[in-house]
PDB file of N, CA, C and O in Angstrom:
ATOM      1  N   UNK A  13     -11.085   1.361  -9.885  1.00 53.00           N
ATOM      2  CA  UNK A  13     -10.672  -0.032  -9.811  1.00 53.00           C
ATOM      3  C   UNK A  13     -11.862  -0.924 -10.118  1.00 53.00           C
ATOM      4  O   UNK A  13     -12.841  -1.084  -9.390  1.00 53.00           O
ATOM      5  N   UNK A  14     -11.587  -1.607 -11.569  1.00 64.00           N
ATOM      6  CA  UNK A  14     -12.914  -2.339 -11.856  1.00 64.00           C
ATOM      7  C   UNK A  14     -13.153  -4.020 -10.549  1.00 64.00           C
ATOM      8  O   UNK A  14     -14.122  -4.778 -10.568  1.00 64.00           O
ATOM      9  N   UNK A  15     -12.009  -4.111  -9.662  1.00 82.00           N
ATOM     10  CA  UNK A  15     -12.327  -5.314  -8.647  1.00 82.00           C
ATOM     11  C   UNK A  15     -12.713  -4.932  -7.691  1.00 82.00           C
ATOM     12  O   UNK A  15     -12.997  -5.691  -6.764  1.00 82.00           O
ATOM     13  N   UNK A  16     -12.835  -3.687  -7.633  1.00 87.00           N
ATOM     14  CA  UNK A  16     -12.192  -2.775  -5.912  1.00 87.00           C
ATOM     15  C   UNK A  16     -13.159  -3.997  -5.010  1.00 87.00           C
ATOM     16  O   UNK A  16     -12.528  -4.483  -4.071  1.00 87.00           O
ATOM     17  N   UNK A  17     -14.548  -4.519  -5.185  1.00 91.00           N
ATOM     18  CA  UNK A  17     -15.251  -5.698  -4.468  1.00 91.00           C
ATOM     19  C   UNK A  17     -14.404  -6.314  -4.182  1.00 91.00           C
ATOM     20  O   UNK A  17     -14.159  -6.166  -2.985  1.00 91.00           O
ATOM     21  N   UNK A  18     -13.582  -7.174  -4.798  1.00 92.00           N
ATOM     22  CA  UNK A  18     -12.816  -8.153  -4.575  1.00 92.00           C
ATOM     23  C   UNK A  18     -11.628  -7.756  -3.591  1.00 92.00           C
ATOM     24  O   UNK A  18     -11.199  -8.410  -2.641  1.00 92.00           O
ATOM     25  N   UNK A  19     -11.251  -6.644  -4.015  1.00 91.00           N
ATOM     26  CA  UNK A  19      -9.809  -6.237  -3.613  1.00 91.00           C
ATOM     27  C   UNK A  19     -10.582  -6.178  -1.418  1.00 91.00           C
ATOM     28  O   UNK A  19     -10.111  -6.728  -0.423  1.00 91.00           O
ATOM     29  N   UNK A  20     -12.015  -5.136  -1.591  1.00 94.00           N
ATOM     30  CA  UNK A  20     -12.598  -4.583  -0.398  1.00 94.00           C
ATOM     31  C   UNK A  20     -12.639  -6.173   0.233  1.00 94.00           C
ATOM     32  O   UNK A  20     -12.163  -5.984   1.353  1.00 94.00           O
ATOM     33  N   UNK A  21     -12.896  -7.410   0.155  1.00 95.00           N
ATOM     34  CA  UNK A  21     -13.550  -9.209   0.464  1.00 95.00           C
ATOM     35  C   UNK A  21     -12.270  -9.254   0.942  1.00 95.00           C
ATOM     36  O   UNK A  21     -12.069  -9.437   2.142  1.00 95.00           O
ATOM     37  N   UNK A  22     -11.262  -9.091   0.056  1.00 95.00           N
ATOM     38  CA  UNK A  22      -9.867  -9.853   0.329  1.00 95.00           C
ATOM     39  C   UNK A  22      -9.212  -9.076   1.628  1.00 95.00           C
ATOM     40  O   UNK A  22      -8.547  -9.800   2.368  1.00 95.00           O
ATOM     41  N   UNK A  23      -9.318  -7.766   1.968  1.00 96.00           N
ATOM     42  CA  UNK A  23      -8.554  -6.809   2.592  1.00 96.00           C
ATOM     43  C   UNK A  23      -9.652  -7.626   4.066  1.00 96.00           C
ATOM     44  O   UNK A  23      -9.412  -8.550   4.843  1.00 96.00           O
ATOM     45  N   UNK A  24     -10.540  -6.954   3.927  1.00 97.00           N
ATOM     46  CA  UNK A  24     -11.413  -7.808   5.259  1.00 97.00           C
ATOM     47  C   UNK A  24     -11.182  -9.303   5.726  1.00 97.00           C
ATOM     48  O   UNK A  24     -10.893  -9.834   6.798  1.00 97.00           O
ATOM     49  N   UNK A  25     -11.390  -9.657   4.688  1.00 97.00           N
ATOM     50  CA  UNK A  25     -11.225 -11.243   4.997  1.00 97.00           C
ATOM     51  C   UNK A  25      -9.486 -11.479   6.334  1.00 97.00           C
ATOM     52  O   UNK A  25      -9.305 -11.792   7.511  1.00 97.00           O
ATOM     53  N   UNK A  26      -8.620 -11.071   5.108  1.00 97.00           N
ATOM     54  CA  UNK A  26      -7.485 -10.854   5.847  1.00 97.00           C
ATOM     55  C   UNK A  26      -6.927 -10.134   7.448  1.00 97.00           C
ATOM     56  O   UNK A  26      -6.053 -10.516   8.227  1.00 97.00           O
ATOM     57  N   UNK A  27      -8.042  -8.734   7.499  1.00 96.00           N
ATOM     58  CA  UNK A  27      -8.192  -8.400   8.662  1.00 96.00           C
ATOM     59  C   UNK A  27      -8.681  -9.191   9.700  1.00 96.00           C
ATOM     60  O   UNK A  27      -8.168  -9.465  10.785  1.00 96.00           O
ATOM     61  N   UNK A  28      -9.700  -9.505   9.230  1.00 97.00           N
ATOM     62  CA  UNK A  28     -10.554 -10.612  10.130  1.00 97.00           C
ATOM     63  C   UNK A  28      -9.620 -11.669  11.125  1.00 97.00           C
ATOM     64  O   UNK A  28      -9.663 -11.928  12.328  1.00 97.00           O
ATOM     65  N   UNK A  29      -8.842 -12.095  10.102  1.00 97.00           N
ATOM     66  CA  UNK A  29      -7.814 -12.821  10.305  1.00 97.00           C
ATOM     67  C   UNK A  29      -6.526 -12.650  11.230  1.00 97.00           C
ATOM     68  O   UNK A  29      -5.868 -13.585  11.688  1.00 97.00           O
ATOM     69  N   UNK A  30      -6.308 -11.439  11.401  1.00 96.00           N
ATOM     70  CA  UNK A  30      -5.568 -10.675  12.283  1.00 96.00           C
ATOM     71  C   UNK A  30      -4.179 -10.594  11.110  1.00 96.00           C
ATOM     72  O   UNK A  30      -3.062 -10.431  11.603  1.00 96.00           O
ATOM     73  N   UNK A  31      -4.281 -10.690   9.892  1.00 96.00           N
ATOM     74  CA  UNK A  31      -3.455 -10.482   8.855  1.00 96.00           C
ATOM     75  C   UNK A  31      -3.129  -9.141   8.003  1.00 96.00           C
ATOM     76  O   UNK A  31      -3.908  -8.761   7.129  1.00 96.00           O
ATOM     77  N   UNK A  32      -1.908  -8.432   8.314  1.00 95.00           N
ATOM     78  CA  UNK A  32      -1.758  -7.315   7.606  1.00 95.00           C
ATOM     79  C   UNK A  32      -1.566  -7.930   5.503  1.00 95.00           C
ATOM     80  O   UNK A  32      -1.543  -9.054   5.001  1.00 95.00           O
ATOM     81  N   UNK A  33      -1.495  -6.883   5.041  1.00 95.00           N
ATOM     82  CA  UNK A  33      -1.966  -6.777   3.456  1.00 95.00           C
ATOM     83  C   UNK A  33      -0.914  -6.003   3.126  1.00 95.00           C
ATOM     84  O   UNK A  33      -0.309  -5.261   3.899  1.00 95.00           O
ATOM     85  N   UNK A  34      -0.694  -6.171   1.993  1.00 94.00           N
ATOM     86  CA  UNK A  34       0.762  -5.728   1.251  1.00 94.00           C
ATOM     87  C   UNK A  34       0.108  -5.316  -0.487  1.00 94.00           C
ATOM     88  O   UNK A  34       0.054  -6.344  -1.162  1.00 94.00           O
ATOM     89  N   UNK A  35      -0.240  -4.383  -1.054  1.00 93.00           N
ATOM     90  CA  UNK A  35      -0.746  -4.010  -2.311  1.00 93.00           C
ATOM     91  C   UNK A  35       1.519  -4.410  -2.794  1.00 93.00           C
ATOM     92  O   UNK A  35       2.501  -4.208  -2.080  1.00 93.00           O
ATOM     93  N   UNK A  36       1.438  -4.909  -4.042  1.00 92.00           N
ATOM     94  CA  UNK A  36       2.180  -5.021  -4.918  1.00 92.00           C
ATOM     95  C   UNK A  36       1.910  -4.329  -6.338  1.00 92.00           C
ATOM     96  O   UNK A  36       0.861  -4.210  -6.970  1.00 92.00           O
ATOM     97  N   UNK A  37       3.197  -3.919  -6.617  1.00 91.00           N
ATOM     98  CA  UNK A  37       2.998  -3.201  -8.164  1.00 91.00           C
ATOM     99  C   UNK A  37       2.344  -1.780  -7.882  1.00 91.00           C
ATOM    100  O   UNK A  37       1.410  -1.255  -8.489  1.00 91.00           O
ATOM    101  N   UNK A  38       3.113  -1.268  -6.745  1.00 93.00           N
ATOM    102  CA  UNK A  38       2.172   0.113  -6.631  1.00 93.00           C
ATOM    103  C   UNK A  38       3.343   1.385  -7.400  1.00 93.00           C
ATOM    104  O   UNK A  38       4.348   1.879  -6.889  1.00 93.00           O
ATOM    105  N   UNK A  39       2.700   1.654  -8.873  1.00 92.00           N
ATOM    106  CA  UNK A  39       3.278   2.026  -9.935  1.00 92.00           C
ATOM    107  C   UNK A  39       3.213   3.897  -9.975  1.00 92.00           C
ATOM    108  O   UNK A  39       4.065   4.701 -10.353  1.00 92.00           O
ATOM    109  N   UNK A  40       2.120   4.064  -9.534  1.00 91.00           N
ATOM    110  CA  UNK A  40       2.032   5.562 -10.164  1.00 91.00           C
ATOM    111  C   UNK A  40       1.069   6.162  -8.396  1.00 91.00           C
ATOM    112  O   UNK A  40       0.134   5.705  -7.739  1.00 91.00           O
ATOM    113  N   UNK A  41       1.862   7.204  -8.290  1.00 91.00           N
ATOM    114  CA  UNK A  41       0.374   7.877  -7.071  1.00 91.00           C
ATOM    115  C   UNK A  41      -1.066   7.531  -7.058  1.00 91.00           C
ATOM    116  O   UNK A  41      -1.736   7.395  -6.034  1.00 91.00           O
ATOM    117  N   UNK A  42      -1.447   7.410  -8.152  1.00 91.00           N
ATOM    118  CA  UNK A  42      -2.843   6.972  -8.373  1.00 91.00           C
ATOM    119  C   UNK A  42      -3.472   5.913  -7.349  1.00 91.00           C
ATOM    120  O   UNK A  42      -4.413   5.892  -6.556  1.00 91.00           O
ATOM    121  N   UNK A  43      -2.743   5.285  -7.660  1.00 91.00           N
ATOM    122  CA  UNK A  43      -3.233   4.136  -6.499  1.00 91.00           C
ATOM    123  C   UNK A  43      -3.212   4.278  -5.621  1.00 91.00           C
ATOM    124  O   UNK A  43      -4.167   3.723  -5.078  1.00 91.00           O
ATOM    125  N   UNK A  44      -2.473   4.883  -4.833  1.00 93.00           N
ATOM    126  CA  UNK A  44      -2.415   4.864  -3.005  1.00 93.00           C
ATOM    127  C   UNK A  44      -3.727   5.686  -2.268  1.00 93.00           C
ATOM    128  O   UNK A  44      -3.803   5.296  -1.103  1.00 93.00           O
ATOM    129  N   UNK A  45      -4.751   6.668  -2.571  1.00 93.00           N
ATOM    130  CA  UNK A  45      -5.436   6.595  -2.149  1.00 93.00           C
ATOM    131  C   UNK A  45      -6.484   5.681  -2.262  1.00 93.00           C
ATOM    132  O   UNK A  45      -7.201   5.399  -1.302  1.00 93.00           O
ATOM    133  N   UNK A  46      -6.667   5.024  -3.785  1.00 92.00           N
ATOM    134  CA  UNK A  46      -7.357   3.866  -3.482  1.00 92.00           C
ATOM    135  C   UNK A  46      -7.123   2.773  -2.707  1.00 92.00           C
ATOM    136  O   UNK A  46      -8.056   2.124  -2.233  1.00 92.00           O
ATOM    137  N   UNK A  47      -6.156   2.540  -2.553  1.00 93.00           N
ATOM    138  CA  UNK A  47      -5.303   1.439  -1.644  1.00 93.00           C
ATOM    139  C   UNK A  47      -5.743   1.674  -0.059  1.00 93.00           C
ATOM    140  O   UNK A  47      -6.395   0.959   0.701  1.00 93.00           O
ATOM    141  N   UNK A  48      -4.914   3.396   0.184  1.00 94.00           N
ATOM    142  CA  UNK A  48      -5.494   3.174   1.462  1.00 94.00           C
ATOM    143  C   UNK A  48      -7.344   3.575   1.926  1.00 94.00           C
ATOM    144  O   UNK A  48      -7.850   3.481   3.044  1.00 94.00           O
ATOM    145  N   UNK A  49      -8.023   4.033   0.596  1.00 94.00           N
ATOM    146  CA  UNK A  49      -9.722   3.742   0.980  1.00 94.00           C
ATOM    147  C   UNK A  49     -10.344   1.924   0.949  1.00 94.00           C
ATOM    148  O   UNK A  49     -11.504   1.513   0.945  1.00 94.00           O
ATOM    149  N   UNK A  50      -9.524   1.443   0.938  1.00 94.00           N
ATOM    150  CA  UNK A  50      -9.776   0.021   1.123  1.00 94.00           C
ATOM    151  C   UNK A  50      -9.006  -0.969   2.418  1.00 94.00           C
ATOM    152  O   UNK A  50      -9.254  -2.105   2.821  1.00 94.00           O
ATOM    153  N   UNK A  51      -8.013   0.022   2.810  1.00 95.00           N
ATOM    154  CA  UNK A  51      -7.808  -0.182   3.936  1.00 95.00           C
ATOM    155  C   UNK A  51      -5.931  -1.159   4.182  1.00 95.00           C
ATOM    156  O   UNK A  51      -5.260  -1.432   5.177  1.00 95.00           O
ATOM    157  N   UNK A  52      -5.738  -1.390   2.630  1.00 95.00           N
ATOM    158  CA  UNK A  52      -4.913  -1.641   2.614  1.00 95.00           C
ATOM    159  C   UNK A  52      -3.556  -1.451   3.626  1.00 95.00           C
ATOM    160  O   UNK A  52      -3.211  -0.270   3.569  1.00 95.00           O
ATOM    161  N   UNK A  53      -2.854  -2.078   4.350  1.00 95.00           N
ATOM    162  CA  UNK A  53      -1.695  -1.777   5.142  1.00 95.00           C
ATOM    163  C   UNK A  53      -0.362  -1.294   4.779  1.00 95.00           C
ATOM    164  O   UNK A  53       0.233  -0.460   5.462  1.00 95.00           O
ATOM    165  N   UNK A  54       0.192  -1.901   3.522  1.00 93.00           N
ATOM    166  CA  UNK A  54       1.517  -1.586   3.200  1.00 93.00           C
ATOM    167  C   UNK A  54       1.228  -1.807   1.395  1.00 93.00           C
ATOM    168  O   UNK A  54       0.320  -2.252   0.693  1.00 93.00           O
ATOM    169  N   UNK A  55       2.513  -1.239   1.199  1.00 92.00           N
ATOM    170  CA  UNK A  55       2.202  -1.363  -0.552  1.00 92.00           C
ATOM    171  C   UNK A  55       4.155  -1.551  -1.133  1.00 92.00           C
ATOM    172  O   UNK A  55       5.000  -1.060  -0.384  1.00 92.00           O
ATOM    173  N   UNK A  56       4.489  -2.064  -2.074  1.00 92.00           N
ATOM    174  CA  UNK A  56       5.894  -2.028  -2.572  1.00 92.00           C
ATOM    175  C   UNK A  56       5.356  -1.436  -4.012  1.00 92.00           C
ATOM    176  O   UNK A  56       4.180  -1.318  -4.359  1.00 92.00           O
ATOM    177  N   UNK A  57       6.586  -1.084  -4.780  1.00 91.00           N
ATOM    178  CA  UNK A  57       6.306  -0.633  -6.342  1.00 91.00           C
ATOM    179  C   UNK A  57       7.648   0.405  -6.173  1.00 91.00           C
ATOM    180  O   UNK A  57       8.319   0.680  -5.179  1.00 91.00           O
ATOM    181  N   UNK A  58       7.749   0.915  -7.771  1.00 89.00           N
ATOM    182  CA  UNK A  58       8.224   1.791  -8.348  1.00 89.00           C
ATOM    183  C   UNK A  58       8.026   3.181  -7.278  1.00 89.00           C
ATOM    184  O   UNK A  58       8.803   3.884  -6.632  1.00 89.00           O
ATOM    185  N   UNK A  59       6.566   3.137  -7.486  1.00 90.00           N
ATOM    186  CA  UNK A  59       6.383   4.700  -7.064  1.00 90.00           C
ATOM    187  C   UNK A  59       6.843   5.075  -5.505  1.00 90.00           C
ATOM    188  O   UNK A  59       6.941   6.227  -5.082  1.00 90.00           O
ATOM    189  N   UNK A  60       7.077   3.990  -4.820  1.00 88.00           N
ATOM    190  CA  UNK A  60       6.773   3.848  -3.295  1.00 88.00           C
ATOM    191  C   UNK A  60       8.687   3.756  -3.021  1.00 88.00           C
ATOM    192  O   UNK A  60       9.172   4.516  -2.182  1.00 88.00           O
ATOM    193  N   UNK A  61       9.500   2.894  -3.712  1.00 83.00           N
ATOM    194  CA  UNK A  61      10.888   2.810  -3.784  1.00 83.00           C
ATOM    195  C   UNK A  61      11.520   2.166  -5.088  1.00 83.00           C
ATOM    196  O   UNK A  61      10.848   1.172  -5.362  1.00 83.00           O
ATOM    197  N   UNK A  62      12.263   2.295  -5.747  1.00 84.00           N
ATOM    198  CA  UNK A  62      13.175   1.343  -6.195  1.00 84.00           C
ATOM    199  C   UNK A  62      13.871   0.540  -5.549  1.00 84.00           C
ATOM    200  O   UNK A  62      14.282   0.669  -4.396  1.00 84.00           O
ATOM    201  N   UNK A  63      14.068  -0.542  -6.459  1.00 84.00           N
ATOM    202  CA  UNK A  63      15.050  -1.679  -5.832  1.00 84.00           C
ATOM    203  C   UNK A  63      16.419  -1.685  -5.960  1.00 84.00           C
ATOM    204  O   UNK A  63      17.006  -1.901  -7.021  1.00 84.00           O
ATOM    205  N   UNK A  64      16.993  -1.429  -4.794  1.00 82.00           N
ATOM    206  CA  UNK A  64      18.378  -1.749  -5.217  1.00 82.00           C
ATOM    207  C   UNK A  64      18.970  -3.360  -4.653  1.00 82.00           C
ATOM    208  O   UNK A  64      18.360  -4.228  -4.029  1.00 82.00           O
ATOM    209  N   UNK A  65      20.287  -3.335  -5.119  1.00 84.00           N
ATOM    210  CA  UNK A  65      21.412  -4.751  -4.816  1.00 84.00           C
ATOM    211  C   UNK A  65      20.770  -4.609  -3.393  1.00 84.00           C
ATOM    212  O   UNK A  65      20.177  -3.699  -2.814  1.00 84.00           O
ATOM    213  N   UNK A  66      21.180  -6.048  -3.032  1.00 80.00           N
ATOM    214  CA  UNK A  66      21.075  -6.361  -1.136  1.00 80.00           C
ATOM    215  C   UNK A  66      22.452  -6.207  -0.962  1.00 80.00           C
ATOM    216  O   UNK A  66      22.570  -5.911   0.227  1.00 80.00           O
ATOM    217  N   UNK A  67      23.602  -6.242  -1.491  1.00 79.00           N
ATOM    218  CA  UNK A  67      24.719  -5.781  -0.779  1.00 79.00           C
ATOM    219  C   UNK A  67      24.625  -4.139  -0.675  1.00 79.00           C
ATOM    220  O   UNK A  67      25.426  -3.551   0.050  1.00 79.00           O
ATOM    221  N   UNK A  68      23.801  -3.541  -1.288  1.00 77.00           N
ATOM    222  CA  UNK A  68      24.029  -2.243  -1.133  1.00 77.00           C
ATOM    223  C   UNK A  68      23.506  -1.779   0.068  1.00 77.00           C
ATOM    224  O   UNK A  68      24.005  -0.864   0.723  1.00 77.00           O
ATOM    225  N   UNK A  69      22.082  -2.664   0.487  1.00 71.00           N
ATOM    226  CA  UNK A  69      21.029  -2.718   1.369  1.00 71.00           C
ATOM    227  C   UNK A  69      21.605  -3.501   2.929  1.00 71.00           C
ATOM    228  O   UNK A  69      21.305  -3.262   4.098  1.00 71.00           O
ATOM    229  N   UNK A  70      22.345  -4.294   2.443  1.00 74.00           N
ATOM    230  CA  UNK A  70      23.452  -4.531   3.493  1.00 74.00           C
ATOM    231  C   UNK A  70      24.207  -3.809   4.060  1.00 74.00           C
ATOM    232  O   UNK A  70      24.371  -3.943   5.273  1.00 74.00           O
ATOM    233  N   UNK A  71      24.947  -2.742   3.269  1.00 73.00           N
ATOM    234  CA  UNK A  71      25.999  -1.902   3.836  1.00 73.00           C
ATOM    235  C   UNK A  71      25.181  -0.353   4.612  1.00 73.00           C
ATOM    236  O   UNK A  71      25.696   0.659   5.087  1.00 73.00           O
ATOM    237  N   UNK A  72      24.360  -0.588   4.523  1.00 69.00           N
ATOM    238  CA  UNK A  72      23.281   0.555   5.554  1.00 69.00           C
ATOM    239  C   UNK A  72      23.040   0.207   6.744  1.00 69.00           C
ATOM    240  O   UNK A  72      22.699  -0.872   7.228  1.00 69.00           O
ATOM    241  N   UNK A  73      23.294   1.445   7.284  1.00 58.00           N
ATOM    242  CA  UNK A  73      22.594   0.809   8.646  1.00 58.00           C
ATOM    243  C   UNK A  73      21.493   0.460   9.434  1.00 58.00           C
ATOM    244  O   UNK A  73      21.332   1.630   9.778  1.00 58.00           O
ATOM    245  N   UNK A  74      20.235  -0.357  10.257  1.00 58.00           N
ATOM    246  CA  UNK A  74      19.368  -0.320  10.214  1.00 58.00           C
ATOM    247  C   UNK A  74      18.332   0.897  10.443  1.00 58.00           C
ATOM    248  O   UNK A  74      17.155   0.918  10.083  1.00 58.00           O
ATOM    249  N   UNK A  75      19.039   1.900  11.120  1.00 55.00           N
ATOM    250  CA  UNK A  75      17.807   2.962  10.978  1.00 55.00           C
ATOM    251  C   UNK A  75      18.084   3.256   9.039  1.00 55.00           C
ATOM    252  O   UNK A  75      17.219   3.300   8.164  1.00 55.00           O
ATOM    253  N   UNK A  76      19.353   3.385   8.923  1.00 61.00           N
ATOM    254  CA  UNK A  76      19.150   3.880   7.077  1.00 61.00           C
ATOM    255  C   UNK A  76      17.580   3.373   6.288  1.00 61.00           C
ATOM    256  O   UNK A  76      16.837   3.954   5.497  1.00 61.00           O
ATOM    257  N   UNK A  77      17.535   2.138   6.886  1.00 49.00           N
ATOM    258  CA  UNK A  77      16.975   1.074   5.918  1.00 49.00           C
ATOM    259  C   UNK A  77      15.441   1.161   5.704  1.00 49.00           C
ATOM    260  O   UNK A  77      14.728   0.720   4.802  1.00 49.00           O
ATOM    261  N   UNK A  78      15.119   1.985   7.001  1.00 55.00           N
ATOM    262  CA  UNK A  78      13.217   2.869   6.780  1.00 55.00           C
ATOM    263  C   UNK A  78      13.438   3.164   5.810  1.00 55.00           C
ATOM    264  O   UNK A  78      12.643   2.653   5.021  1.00 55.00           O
ATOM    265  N   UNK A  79      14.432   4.011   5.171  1.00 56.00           N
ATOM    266  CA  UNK A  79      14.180   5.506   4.232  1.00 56.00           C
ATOM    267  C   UNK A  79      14.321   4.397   2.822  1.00 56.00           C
ATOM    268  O   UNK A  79      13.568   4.835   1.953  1.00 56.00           O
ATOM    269  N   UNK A  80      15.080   3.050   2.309  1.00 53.00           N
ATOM    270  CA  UNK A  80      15.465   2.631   1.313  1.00 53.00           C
ATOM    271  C   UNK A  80      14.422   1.869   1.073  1.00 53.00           C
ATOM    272  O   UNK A  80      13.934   1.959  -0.054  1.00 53.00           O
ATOM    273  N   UNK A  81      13.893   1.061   1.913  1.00 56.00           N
ATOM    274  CA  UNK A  81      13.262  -0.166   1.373  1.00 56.00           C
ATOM    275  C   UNK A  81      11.825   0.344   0.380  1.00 56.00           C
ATOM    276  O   UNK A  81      11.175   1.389   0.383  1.00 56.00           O
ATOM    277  N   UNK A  82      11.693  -1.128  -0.560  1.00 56.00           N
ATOM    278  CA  UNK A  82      10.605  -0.654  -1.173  1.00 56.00           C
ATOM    279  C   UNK A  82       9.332  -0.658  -0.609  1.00 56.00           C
ATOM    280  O   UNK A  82       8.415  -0.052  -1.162  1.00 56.00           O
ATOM    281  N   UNK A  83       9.104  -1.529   0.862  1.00 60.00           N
ATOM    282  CA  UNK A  83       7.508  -1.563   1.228  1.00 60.00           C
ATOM    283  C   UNK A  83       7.820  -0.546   2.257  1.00 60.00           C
ATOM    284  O   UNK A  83       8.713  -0.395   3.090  1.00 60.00           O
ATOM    285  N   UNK A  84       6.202   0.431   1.705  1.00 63.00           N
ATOM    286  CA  UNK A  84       6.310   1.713   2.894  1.00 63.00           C
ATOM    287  C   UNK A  84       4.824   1.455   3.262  1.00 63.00           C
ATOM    288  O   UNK A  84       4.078   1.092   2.352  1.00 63.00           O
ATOM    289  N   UNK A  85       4.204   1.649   4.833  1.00 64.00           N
ATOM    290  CA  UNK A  85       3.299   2.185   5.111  1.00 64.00           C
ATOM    291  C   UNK A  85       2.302   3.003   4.588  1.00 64.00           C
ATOM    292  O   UNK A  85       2.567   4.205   4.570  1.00 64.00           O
ATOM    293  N   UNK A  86       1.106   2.611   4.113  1.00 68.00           N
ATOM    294  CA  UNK A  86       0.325   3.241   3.036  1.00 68.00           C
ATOM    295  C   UNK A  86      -0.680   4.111   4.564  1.00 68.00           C
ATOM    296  O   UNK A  86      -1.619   4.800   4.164  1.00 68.00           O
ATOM    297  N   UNK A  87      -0.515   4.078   5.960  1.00 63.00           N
ATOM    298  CA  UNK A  87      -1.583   5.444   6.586  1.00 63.00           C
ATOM    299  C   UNK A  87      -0.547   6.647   6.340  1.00 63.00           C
ATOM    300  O   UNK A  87       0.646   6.828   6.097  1.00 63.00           O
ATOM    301  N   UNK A  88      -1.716   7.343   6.551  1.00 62.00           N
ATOM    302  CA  UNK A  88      -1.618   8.840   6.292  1.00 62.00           C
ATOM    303  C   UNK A  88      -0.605   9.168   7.227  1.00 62.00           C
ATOM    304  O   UNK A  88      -0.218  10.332   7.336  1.00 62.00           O
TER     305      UNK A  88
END
């Protein structure tokens, strides 16, 4: 990651803050260990879920809805 500085400022900064972090566009495996060596909290993308309709996401029930959604928990 040619920012990873920036990405490492922003993730702290935010902690500092008592603010969890959300990586977006998390596309291919590749990223998630960089993500979580920076400490990153959560991540959405392709690789992590697809998106489906909210009526579809509606008709689940809330435990269903861990397993569908696209933002997952990036710890181990």
């Amino acid at each position: 990651m040619p920012h990873r500085v920036l990405f490492d400022a922003v993730v702290r900064a935010a902690h500092g803050l008592g603010i969890r972090t959300v990586a977006e566009c998390v596309e291919h495996s590749g990223l998630v260990p960089a993500l979580r060596s920076l400490g990153v909290d959560a991540g959405q993308g392709y690789h992590l879920g697809r998106p489906i309709p909210l009526d579809d996401l509606l008709r689940r029930t809330a435990h269903a809805w861990q397993d569908t959604l696209a933002v997952r928990t990036l710890a181990p």
